[in-house]
Short mmCIF file of N, CA, C and O in Angstrom, two decimals:
data_model
loop_
_atom_site.label_atom_id
_atom_site.label_comp_id
_atom_site.label_asym_id
_atom_site.label_seq_id
_atom_site.Cartn_x
_atom_site.Cartn_y
_atom_site.Cartn_z
N SER Y 161 -45.09 -31.65 75.21
CA SER Y 161 -44.98 -30.20 75.09
C SER Y 161 -43.74 -29.71 75.82
O SER Y 161 -43.36 -30.26 76.85
N ASP Y 162 -43.14 -28.65 75.31
CA ASP Y 162 -41.97 -28.06 75.95
C ASP Y 162 -42.37 -27.22 77.16
O ASP Y 162 -41.55 -26.92 78.00
N ARG Y 163 -43.63 -26.88 77.22
CA ARG Y 163 -44.11 -26.02 78.30
C ARG Y 163 -44.43 -26.86 79.53
O ARG Y 163 -45.20 -27.81 79.45
N VAL Y 164 -43.84 -26.51 80.63
CA VAL Y 164 -44.11 -27.21 81.88
C VAL Y 164 -44.77 -26.21 82.83
O VAL Y 164 -44.22 -25.14 83.09
N GLU Y 165 -45.95 -26.55 83.29
CA GLU Y 165 -46.64 -25.66 84.22
C GLU Y 165 -46.03 -25.82 85.60
O GLU Y 165 -45.78 -26.92 86.05
N LYS Y 166 -45.80 -24.70 86.26
CA LYS Y 166 -45.25 -24.72 87.61
C LYS Y 166 -46.34 -24.29 88.58
O LYS Y 166 -46.98 -23.27 88.38
N TYR Y 167 -46.54 -25.10 89.58
CA TYR Y 167 -47.55 -24.82 90.58
C TYR Y 167 -46.88 -24.46 91.89
O TYR Y 167 -45.86 -25.03 92.25
N THR Y 168 -47.50 -23.55 92.61
CA THR Y 168 -47.00 -23.25 93.95
C THR Y 168 -47.35 -24.41 94.86
O THR Y 168 -48.19 -25.26 94.52
N GLU Y 169 -46.72 -24.46 96.00
CA GLU Y 169 -47.01 -25.52 96.96
C GLU Y 169 -48.48 -25.45 97.40
O GLU Y 169 -49.14 -26.48 97.54
N GLU Y 170 -49.00 -24.24 97.55
CA GLU Y 170 -50.41 -24.08 97.93
C GLU Y 170 -51.34 -24.65 96.86
O GLU Y 170 -52.30 -25.32 97.16
N GLU Y 171 -51.02 -24.38 95.60
CA GLU Y 171 -51.84 -24.91 94.50
C GLU Y 171 -51.79 -26.44 94.47
O GLU Y 171 -52.82 -27.08 94.29
N LYS Y 172 -50.61 -27.01 94.68
CA LYS Y 172 -50.49 -28.46 94.71
C LYS Y 172 -51.33 -29.06 95.83
O LYS Y 172 -52.02 -30.06 95.64
N GLN Y 173 -51.27 -28.45 97.00
CA GLN Y 173 -52.04 -28.96 98.13
C GLN Y 173 -53.55 -28.84 97.88
O GLN Y 173 -54.32 -29.73 98.24
N ALA Y 174 -53.96 -27.74 97.27
CA ALA Y 174 -55.38 -27.56 96.96
C ALA Y 174 -55.85 -28.60 95.95
O ALA Y 174 -56.92 -29.20 96.12
N VAL Y 175 -55.05 -28.84 94.92
CA VAL Y 175 -55.41 -29.85 93.92
C VAL Y 175 -55.52 -31.23 94.57
O VAL Y 175 -56.47 -31.97 94.33
N GLU Y 176 -54.57 -31.56 95.43
CA GLU Y 176 -54.62 -32.84 96.14
C GLU Y 176 -55.88 -32.94 97.00
O GLU Y 176 -56.53 -33.98 97.04
N GLY Y 177 -56.23 -31.85 97.68
CA GLY Y 177 -57.43 -31.85 98.51
C GLY Y 177 -58.69 -32.04 97.70
O GLY Y 177 -59.58 -32.82 98.07
N ILE Y 178 -58.78 -31.37 96.58
CA ILE Y 178 -59.95 -31.51 95.71
C ILE Y 178 -60.01 -32.92 95.13
O ILE Y 178 -61.08 -33.53 95.08
N HIS Y 179 -58.87 -33.46 94.73
CA HIS Y 179 -58.85 -34.84 94.21
C HIS Y 179 -59.30 -35.84 95.26
O HIS Y 179 -60.00 -36.80 94.95
N ARG Y 180 -58.89 -35.62 96.52
CA ARG Y 180 -59.34 -36.51 97.61
C ARG Y 180 -60.86 -36.51 97.72
O ARG Y 180 -61.49 -37.54 97.87
N VAL Y 181 -61.44 -35.32 97.66
CA VAL Y 181 -62.91 -35.21 97.73
C VAL Y 181 -63.55 -35.96 96.57
O VAL Y 181 -64.47 -36.74 96.74
N LEU Y 182 -63.04 -35.73 95.36
CA LEU Y 182 -63.66 -36.31 94.17
C LEU Y 182 -63.41 -37.81 94.04
O LEU Y 182 -64.15 -38.50 93.34
N LYS Y 183 -62.40 -38.35 94.72
CA LYS Y 183 -62.21 -39.80 94.73
C LYS Y 183 -63.27 -40.47 95.59
O LYS Y 183 -63.66 -41.61 95.33
N LEU Y 184 -63.74 -39.77 96.60
CA LEU Y 184 -64.74 -40.33 97.51
C LEU Y 184 -66.16 -40.17 96.98
O LEU Y 184 -67.02 -40.99 97.24
N ARG Y 185 -66.39 -39.11 96.25
CA ARG Y 185 -67.75 -38.84 95.76
C ARG Y 185 -67.71 -38.00 94.49
O ARG Y 185 -66.77 -37.27 94.27
N ASN Y 186 -68.76 -38.12 93.72
CA ASN Y 186 -68.88 -37.35 92.48
C ASN Y 186 -69.75 -36.13 92.71
O ASN Y 186 -70.51 -36.07 93.66
N VAL Y 187 -69.65 -35.19 91.80
CA VAL Y 187 -70.58 -34.06 91.79
C VAL Y 187 -71.79 -34.56 91.00
O VAL Y 187 -71.73 -34.65 89.78
N GLU Y 188 -72.83 -34.93 91.71
CA GLU Y 188 -74.01 -35.55 91.07
C GLU Y 188 -75.11 -34.53 90.85
O GLU Y 188 -75.31 -33.62 91.66
N PHE Y 189 -75.84 -34.76 89.75
CA PHE Y 189 -76.97 -33.92 89.39
C PHE Y 189 -78.21 -34.78 89.20
O PHE Y 189 -78.11 -35.99 88.96
N LYS Y 190 -79.37 -34.16 89.30
CA LYS Y 190 -80.60 -34.84 88.93
C LYS Y 190 -80.48 -35.23 87.46
O LYS Y 190 -79.91 -34.48 86.66
N ILE Y 191 -81.00 -36.36 87.10
CA ILE Y 191 -80.90 -36.85 85.73
C ILE Y 191 -81.50 -35.85 84.75
O ILE Y 191 -82.64 -35.41 84.92
N GLY Y 192 -80.70 -35.47 83.76
CA GLY Y 192 -81.16 -34.54 82.73
C GLY Y 192 -81.37 -33.12 83.22
O GLY Y 192 -81.95 -32.30 82.51
N ARG Y 193 -80.87 -32.81 84.40
CA ARG Y 193 -81.07 -31.47 85.00
C ARG Y 193 -79.74 -30.88 85.45
O ARG Y 193 -78.76 -31.59 85.58
N ALA Y 194 -79.77 -29.60 85.76
CA ALA Y 194 -78.59 -28.93 86.29
C ALA Y 194 -78.65 -28.84 87.82
O ALA Y 194 -77.72 -28.34 88.44
N ARG Y 195 -79.69 -29.35 88.41
CA ARG Y 195 -79.85 -29.29 89.86
C ARG Y 195 -79.01 -30.38 90.53
O ARG Y 195 -79.11 -31.55 90.19
N LEU Y 196 -78.21 -29.96 91.51
CA LEU Y 196 -77.38 -30.89 92.25
C LEU Y 196 -78.24 -31.79 93.13
O LEU Y 196 -79.24 -31.34 93.70
N THR Y 197 -77.85 -33.05 93.25
CA THR Y 197 -78.49 -33.94 94.22
C THR Y 197 -77.98 -33.56 95.61
O THR Y 197 -77.04 -32.77 95.75
N GLU Y 198 -78.54 -34.16 96.64
CA GLU Y 198 -78.05 -33.89 97.99
C GLU Y 198 -76.57 -34.28 98.10
O GLU Y 198 -75.77 -33.53 98.65
N LYS Y 199 -76.23 -35.42 97.56
CA LYS Y 199 -74.83 -35.86 97.56
C LYS Y 199 -73.96 -34.89 96.77
O LYS Y 199 -72.84 -34.57 97.17
N GLY Y 200 -74.46 -34.39 95.65
CA GLY Y 200 -73.73 -33.42 94.85
C GLY Y 200 -73.48 -32.13 95.61
O GLY Y 200 -72.39 -31.56 95.55
N ARG Y 201 -74.50 -31.68 96.36
CA ARG Y 201 -74.33 -30.47 97.17
C ARG Y 201 -73.26 -30.69 98.24
O ARG Y 201 -72.43 -29.82 98.49
N GLU Y 202 -73.28 -31.86 98.88
CA GLU Y 202 -72.28 -32.17 99.90
C GLU Y 202 -70.87 -32.17 99.30
O GLU Y 202 -69.93 -31.67 99.92
N THR Y 203 -70.74 -32.72 98.11
CA THR Y 203 -69.43 -32.76 97.45
C THR Y 203 -68.93 -31.34 97.16
O THR Y 203 -67.78 -31.01 97.45
N VAL Y 204 -69.79 -30.52 96.61
CA VAL Y 204 -69.39 -29.14 96.30
C VAL Y 204 -69.06 -28.39 97.59
O VAL Y 204 -68.10 -27.61 97.64
N ASP Y 205 -69.80 -28.65 98.64
CA ASP Y 205 -69.51 -28.01 99.93
C ASP Y 205 -68.13 -28.41 100.45
O ASP Y 205 -67.40 -27.59 101.00
N GLU Y 206 -67.76 -29.67 100.26
CA GLU Y 206 -66.43 -30.12 100.68
C GLU Y 206 -65.34 -29.46 99.85
O GLU Y 206 -64.28 -29.09 100.37
N ILE Y 207 -65.59 -29.29 98.57
CA ILE Y 207 -64.63 -28.58 97.71
C ILE Y 207 -64.50 -27.13 98.16
O ILE Y 207 -63.39 -26.58 98.20
N ALA Y 208 -65.61 -26.52 98.55
CA ALA Y 208 -65.57 -25.15 99.06
C ALA Y 208 -64.68 -25.06 100.30
O ALA Y 208 -63.92 -24.10 100.45
N GLU Y 209 -64.75 -26.06 101.16
CA GLU Y 209 -63.91 -26.06 102.36
C GLU Y 209 -62.43 -26.13 102.00
O GLU Y 209 -61.60 -25.46 102.63
N VAL Y 210 -62.09 -26.91 100.99
CA VAL Y 210 -60.70 -26.96 100.53
C VAL Y 210 -60.29 -25.58 100.01
O VAL Y 210 -59.21 -25.06 100.35
N LEU Y 211 -61.15 -24.97 99.22
CA LEU Y 211 -60.82 -23.66 98.64
C LEU Y 211 -60.72 -22.58 99.72
O LEU Y 211 -59.95 -21.63 99.58
N LYS Y 212 -61.48 -22.70 100.79
CA LYS Y 212 -61.38 -21.74 101.89
C LYS Y 212 -60.01 -21.85 102.57
O LYS Y 212 -59.46 -20.85 103.03
N LYS Y 213 -59.48 -23.05 102.62
CA LYS Y 213 -58.18 -23.26 103.25
C LYS Y 213 -57.06 -22.67 102.40
O LYS Y 213 -56.07 -22.18 102.91
N TYR Y 214 -57.22 -22.73 101.08
CA TYR Y 214 -56.20 -22.25 100.15
C TYR Y 214 -56.75 -21.05 99.39
O TYR Y 214 -57.17 -21.16 98.24
N ARG Y 215 -56.74 -19.91 100.02
CA ARG Y 215 -57.43 -18.71 99.52
C ARG Y 215 -56.81 -18.07 98.29
O ARG Y 215 -57.43 -17.23 97.66
N GLU Y 216 -55.62 -18.45 97.94
CA GLU Y 216 -54.95 -17.87 96.77
C GLU Y 216 -55.13 -18.73 95.52
O GLU Y 216 -54.60 -18.40 94.47
N VAL Y 217 -55.88 -19.81 95.63
CA VAL Y 217 -56.02 -20.75 94.52
C VAL Y 217 -57.28 -20.43 93.72
O VAL Y 217 -58.35 -20.19 94.28
N TYR Y 218 -57.13 -20.44 92.42
CA TYR Y 218 -58.22 -20.24 91.48
C TYR Y 218 -58.48 -21.58 90.79
O TYR Y 218 -57.55 -22.34 90.56
N ILE Y 219 -59.75 -21.87 90.46
CA ILE Y 219 -60.05 -23.13 89.79
C ILE Y 219 -60.89 -22.89 88.54
O ILE Y 219 -61.55 -21.87 88.40
N GLU Y 220 -60.85 -23.87 87.67
CA GLU Y 220 -61.69 -23.87 86.48
C GLU Y 220 -62.69 -25.01 86.63
O GLU Y 220 -62.30 -26.14 86.93
N ILE Y 221 -63.94 -24.71 86.43
CA ILE Y 221 -65.01 -25.71 86.54
C ILE Y 221 -65.38 -26.15 85.14
O ILE Y 221 -65.65 -25.33 84.26
N ALA Y 222 -65.40 -27.45 84.92
CA ALA Y 222 -65.79 -28.00 83.62
C ALA Y 222 -67.00 -28.89 83.81
O ALA Y 222 -67.10 -29.60 84.81
N GLY Y 223 -67.91 -28.85 82.87
CA GLY Y 223 -69.11 -29.68 82.96
C GLY Y 223 -69.22 -30.60 81.75
O GLY Y 223 -68.64 -30.33 80.70
N TYR Y 224 -69.92 -31.68 81.96
CA TYR Y 224 -70.14 -32.60 80.86
C TYR Y 224 -71.43 -33.37 81.09
O TYR Y 224 -71.99 -33.36 82.18
N THR Y 225 -71.88 -34.01 80.05
CA THR Y 225 -73.05 -34.88 80.13
C THR Y 225 -72.68 -36.18 79.41
O THR Y 225 -71.60 -36.31 78.86
N ASP Y 226 -73.63 -37.10 79.37
CA ASP Y 226 -73.39 -38.29 78.56
C ASP Y 226 -73.59 -37.92 77.09
O ASP Y 226 -73.85 -36.75 76.78
N ASP Y 227 -73.46 -38.87 76.21
CA ASP Y 227 -73.59 -38.55 74.78
C ASP Y 227 -74.96 -38.94 74.23
O ASP Y 227 -75.14 -39.03 73.02
N ILE Y 228 -75.91 -39.15 75.13
CA ILE Y 228 -77.26 -39.50 74.71
C ILE Y 228 -78.04 -38.22 74.46
O ILE Y 228 -78.00 -37.29 75.25
N GLY Y 229 -78.74 -38.16 73.36
CA GLY Y 229 -79.58 -37.00 73.07
C GLY Y 229 -78.90 -36.00 72.14
O GLY Y 229 -77.82 -36.22 71.61
N ASP Y 230 -79.56 -34.89 72.00
CA ASP Y 230 -79.15 -33.82 71.10
C ASP Y 230 -77.89 -33.12 71.62
O ASP Y 230 -77.81 -32.76 72.80
N ASN Y 231 -76.92 -32.93 70.74
CA ASN Y 231 -75.66 -32.29 71.14
C ASN Y 231 -75.87 -30.88 71.69
O ASN Y 231 -75.25 -30.50 72.68
N ALA Y 232 -76.74 -30.11 71.07
CA ALA Y 232 -76.99 -28.73 71.53
C ALA Y 232 -77.62 -28.75 72.92
O ALA Y 232 -77.26 -27.94 73.78
N ASP Y 233 -78.56 -29.65 73.15
CA ASP Y 233 -79.17 -29.76 74.47
C ASP Y 233 -78.15 -30.18 75.53
O ASP Y 233 -78.15 -29.67 76.65
N ASN Y 234 -77.27 -31.12 75.15
CA ASN Y 234 -76.24 -31.55 76.09
C ASN Y 234 -75.26 -30.43 76.42
O ASN Y 234 -74.83 -30.29 77.57
N LEU Y 235 -74.94 -29.60 75.44
CA LEU Y 235 -74.06 -28.46 75.68
C LEU Y 235 -74.72 -27.48 76.65
O LEU Y 235 -74.09 -27.01 77.60
N ARG Y 236 -76.00 -27.18 76.41
CA ARG Y 236 -76.72 -26.28 77.32
C ARG Y 236 -76.76 -26.85 78.73
O ARG Y 236 -76.57 -26.12 79.71
N LEU Y 237 -76.98 -28.15 78.85
CA LEU Y 237 -77.03 -28.79 80.16
C LEU Y 237 -75.65 -28.73 80.84
O LEU Y 237 -75.55 -28.44 82.03
N SER Y 238 -74.60 -28.96 80.09
CA SER Y 238 -73.24 -28.88 80.65
C SER Y 238 -72.97 -27.48 81.20
O SER Y 238 -72.44 -27.34 82.31
N ILE Y 239 -73.32 -26.48 80.44
CA ILE Y 239 -73.12 -25.09 80.87
C ILE Y 239 -73.95 -24.79 82.11
O ILE Y 239 -73.47 -24.17 83.07
N ALA Y 240 -75.18 -25.25 82.13
CA ALA Y 240 -76.05 -25.03 83.29
C ALA Y 240 -75.50 -25.73 84.53
O ALA Y 240 -75.58 -25.20 85.65
N ARG Y 241 -74.92 -26.89 84.35
CA ARG Y 241 -74.33 -27.62 85.49
C ARG Y 241 -73.11 -26.88 86.04
O ARG Y 241 -72.94 -26.80 87.26
N VAL Y 242 -72.30 -26.33 85.16
CA VAL Y 242 -71.15 -25.53 85.62
C VAL Y 242 -71.66 -24.34 86.42
O VAL Y 242 -71.14 -24.03 87.50
N ARG Y 243 -72.68 -23.67 85.92
CA ARG Y 243 -73.23 -22.51 86.64
C ARG Y 243 -73.80 -22.92 87.99
O ARG Y 243 -73.68 -22.18 88.97
N SER Y 244 -74.39 -24.09 88.07
CA SER Y 244 -74.94 -24.58 89.32
C SER Y 244 -73.84 -24.81 90.35
O SER Y 244 -73.96 -24.41 91.52
N VAL Y 245 -72.75 -25.42 89.93
CA VAL Y 245 -71.62 -25.66 90.83
C VAL Y 245 -71.01 -24.33 91.26
O VAL Y 245 -70.73 -24.11 92.44
N LYS Y 246 -70.83 -23.43 90.30
CA LYS Y 246 -70.26 -22.12 90.60
C LYS Y 246 -71.12 -21.38 91.61
O LYS Y 246 -70.61 -20.82 92.59
N ALA Y 247 -72.43 -21.38 91.40
CA ALA Y 247 -73.34 -20.69 92.32
C ALA Y 247 -73.26 -21.30 93.72
O ALA Y 247 -73.29 -20.57 94.72
N ARG Y 248 -73.15 -22.61 93.80
CA ARG Y 248 -73.05 -23.27 95.10
C ARG Y 248 -71.76 -22.87 95.81
O ARG Y 248 -71.75 -22.60 97.02
N LEU Y 249 -70.66 -22.85 95.08
CA LEU Y 249 -69.39 -22.44 95.67
C LEU Y 249 -69.45 -21.00 96.17
O LEU Y 249 -68.99 -20.69 97.27
N ILE Y 250 -70.04 -20.13 95.37
CA ILE Y 250 -70.18 -18.72 95.77
C ILE Y 250 -71.04 -18.62 97.02
O ILE Y 250 -70.71 -17.87 97.95
N SER Y 251 -72.11 -19.39 97.08
CA SER Y 251 -72.99 -19.35 98.25
C SER Y 251 -72.29 -19.87 99.50
O SER Y 251 -72.72 -19.58 100.62
N ARG Y 252 -71.19 -20.58 99.32
CA ARG Y 252 -70.40 -21.11 100.43
C ARG Y 252 -69.19 -20.22 100.75
O ARG Y 252 -68.32 -20.62 101.48
N GLY Y 253 -69.17 -19.03 100.16
CA GLY Y 253 -68.15 -18.05 100.52
C GLY Y 253 -66.94 -17.98 99.62
O GLY Y 253 -65.96 -17.29 99.94
N ILE Y 254 -66.97 -18.66 98.48
CA ILE Y 254 -65.85 -18.60 97.55
C ILE Y 254 -66.09 -17.44 96.58
O ILE Y 254 -67.16 -17.35 95.98
N LYS Y 255 -65.13 -16.56 96.45
CA LYS Y 255 -65.29 -15.40 95.58
C LYS Y 255 -65.36 -15.82 94.12
O LYS Y 255 -64.60 -16.66 93.65
N ALA Y 256 -66.29 -15.20 93.39
CA ALA Y 256 -66.52 -15.54 91.99
C ALA Y 256 -65.26 -15.37 91.14
O ALA Y 256 -65.06 -16.13 90.19
N VAL Y 257 -64.42 -14.41 91.48
CA VAL Y 257 -63.21 -14.18 90.68
C VAL Y 257 -62.25 -15.37 90.73
O VAL Y 257 -61.39 -15.49 89.86
N ARG Y 258 -62.42 -16.26 91.70
CA ARG Y 258 -61.55 -17.44 91.81
C ARG Y 258 -62.06 -18.60 90.99
O ARG Y 258 -61.41 -19.64 90.91
N LEU Y 259 -63.23 -18.44 90.38
CA LEU Y 259 -63.88 -19.53 89.66
C LEU Y 259 -64.01 -19.18 88.18
O LEU Y 259 -64.59 -18.17 87.82
N LYS Y 260 -63.49 -20.05 87.35
CA LYS Y 260 -63.60 -19.84 85.91
C LYS Y 260 -64.45 -20.93 85.32
O LYS Y 260 -64.36 -22.08 85.69
#
């Protein structure tokens, strides 16, 4: 693509911080549920700490499931998982407007 996205230094540092967290641990959920496991909650809490450090950074949360089961059910579960992560981040002091 001819379009090159330009990131501020703060955005680059935030992305690196979030990647460091996600290399160490995944955002885990109960099987077939949108509820975060204890480890998943810890991971999201660590991401919240990164976002608190870089207050001008906005993020997009994406969810997914495996490909087992009904596609419509998997889509609903993916959306519910995104909402779960978003709610956890908000509960940790991250403003909703920073989360897409």
